[in-house]
Amino acid sequence: PELCAVFHCRGCWTVLGDSLQLCAPEAPRLGFLTCFKVTNDVIWEDSLLIGLEEPLLGCAYNALSCRSCGLSVGFILHSAPSDLAYLRGLFCFFKDRILCYLLENQMVIEASKVDFPAVTLKK
C-alpha cells in the first residue's frame, strides 16, 4: 500500500487499527474512515443508538469506544439509508478522534489531514 498508517486513540494513544484494514472510500462530508477489522482495544455498546444529526440522521448504530480511556471513537452501522448501506457492519472511526502514525516517514498526524488511497468496496 502507498500509505501505511497505524490508527491511535486521540485520548490515550492506544492502537485501534491500521490502514491495511481500510475498506471503504473516504467521503469528506462524512469525516470517518471505515475498516474491516480493529484491535481488541475497540469496544462497542450492546444497545443500538439512533442518529439525530447528519451524517447519521435516522441510522441505527452501535457506538465504538477506546477500551483504555473510554473516548468515543466511532460506530458500527446496522440500519442506514441507501447512500450509506455499504457501510453496514463495518467499523467506522471518526477522523477527529484518531491520530495516524505514518510508517514510511515515522510521523504522527491528525487523521483529518491524511488522504488515504481510494478503495472500491461501495461498487
C-alpha positions as semicolon CSV with decimal commas, in nm:
position;residue;x (nm);y (nm);z (nm)
1;P;0,000;0,000;0,000
2;E;0,109;0,351;-0,079
3;L;0,024;0,494;0,261
4;C;0,060;0,266;0,563
5;A;-0,056;0,402;0,897
6;V;-0,148;0,284;1,244
7;F;-0,461;0,441;1,395
8;H;-0,433;0,559;1,756
9;C;-0,691;0,688;2,001
10;R;-0,659;1,067;2,026
11;G;-0,719;1,050;2,402
12;C;-0,458;0,796;2,513
13;W;-0,262;0,676;2,206
14;T;-0,395;0,319;2,226
15;V;-0,368;0,136;1,892
16;L;-0,716;0,091;1,741
17;G;-0,641;-0,037;1,390
18;D;-0,436;0,022;1,076
19;S;-0,470;0,136;0,717
20;L;-0,429;-0,219;0,583
21;Q;-0,786;-0,280;0,703
22;L;-0,937;0,025;0,528
23;C;-1,226;-0,091;0,316
24;A;-1,446;0,197;0,204
25;P;-1,389;0,519;0,014
26;E;-1,344;0,833;0,215
27;A;-1,627;1,079;0,187
28;P;-1,511;1,423;0,301
29;R;-1,859;1,526;0,420
30;L;-1,878;1,219;0,645
31;G;-1,550;1,262;0,833
32;F;-1,476;0,898;0,909
33;L;-1,261;0,604;0,798
34;T;-1,405;0,255;0,758
35;C;-1,222;-0,068;0,845
36;F;-1,286;-0,443;0,820
37;K;-1,107;-0,517;1,147
38;V;-0,995;-0,332;1,460
39;T;-0,787;-0,423;1,765
40;N;-0,926;-0,570;2,087
41;D;-0,892;-0,221;2,238
42;V;-1,201;-0,106;2,045
43;I;-1,522;-0,191;2,230
44;W;-1,884;-0,134;2,135
45;E;-2,205;-0,084;2,327
46;D;-2,466;-0,359;2,307
47;S;-2,754;-0,114;2,278
48;L;-2,839;0,046;1,945
49;L;-2,844;0,423;1,913
50;I;-3,038;0,628;1,658
51;G;-2,863;0,916;1,482
52;L;-3,035;1,250;1,535
53;E;-2,792;1,460;1,327
54;E;-2,617;1,434;0,995
55;P;-2,442;1,230;0,868
56;L;-2,608;0,955;1,077
57;L;-2,960;1,102;1,083
58;G;-3,206;0,813;1,114
59;C;-2,933;0,546;1,123
60;A;-2,922;0,272;1,387
61;Y;-2,571;0,205;1,514
62;N;-2,353;0,079;1,800
63;A;-2,108;0,331;1,944
64;L;-1,738;0,238;1,940
65;S;-1,504;0,350;2,217
66;C;-1,145;0,306;2,330
67;R;-1,110;0,037;2,596
68;S;-0,827;0,228;2,768
69;C;-0,972;0,578;2,811
70;G;-1,338;0,544;2,709
71;L;-1,323;0,805;2,431
72;S;-1,599;0,760;2,172
73;V;-1,406;0,683;1,852
74;G;-1,672;0,574;1,604
75;F;-1,963;0,343;1,527
76;I;-2,089;0,028;1,354
77;L;-2,393;0,093;1,133
78;H;-2,682;-0,154;1,145
79;S;-2,953;0,034;0,961
80;A;-2,889;0,317;0,717
81;P;-3,032;0,490;0,410
82;S;-2,925;0,356;0,072
83;D;-2,633;0,601;0,032
84;L;-2,469;0,461;0,350
85;A;-2,589;0,099;0,322
86;Y;-2,248;-0,022;0,201
87;L;-2,105;0,067;0,547
88;R;-2,336;-0,164;0,745
89;G;-2,149;-0,397;0,980
90;L;-1,813;-0,224;0,933
91;F;-1,603;-0,029;1,186
92;C;-1,616;0,346;1,123
93;F;-1,367;0,572;1,304
94;F;-1,435;0,944;1,340
95;K;-1,133;1,113;1,185
96;D;-1,129;1,383;1,453
97;R;-1,096;1,117;1,727
98;I;-0,794;0,931;1,595
99;L;-0,432;1,004;1,516
100;C;-0,230;0,834;1,244
101;Y;0,126;0,713;1,282
102;L;0,263;0,710;0,928
103;L;0,511;0,423;0,895
104;E;0,706;0,549;0,594
105;N;0,817;0,879;0,749
106;Q;0,755;0,791;1,116
107;M;0,528;1,090;1,176
108;V;0,214;1,132;1,383
109;I;-0,055;1,335;1,212
110;E;-0,425;1,403;1,267
111;A;-0,636;1,159;1,065
112;S;-0,838;1,450;0,926
113;K;-0,521;1,571;0,748
114;V;-0,444;1,240;0,577
115;D;-0,581;1,143;0,236
116;F;-0,583;0,766;0,207
117;P;-0,586;0,594;-0,134
118;A;-0,930;0,524;-0,277
119;V;-1,080;0,179;-0,224
120;T;-1,377;0,034;-0,407
121;L;-1,600;-0,151;-0,160
122;K;-1,902;0,065;-0,248
123;K;-1,902;-0,054;-0,610
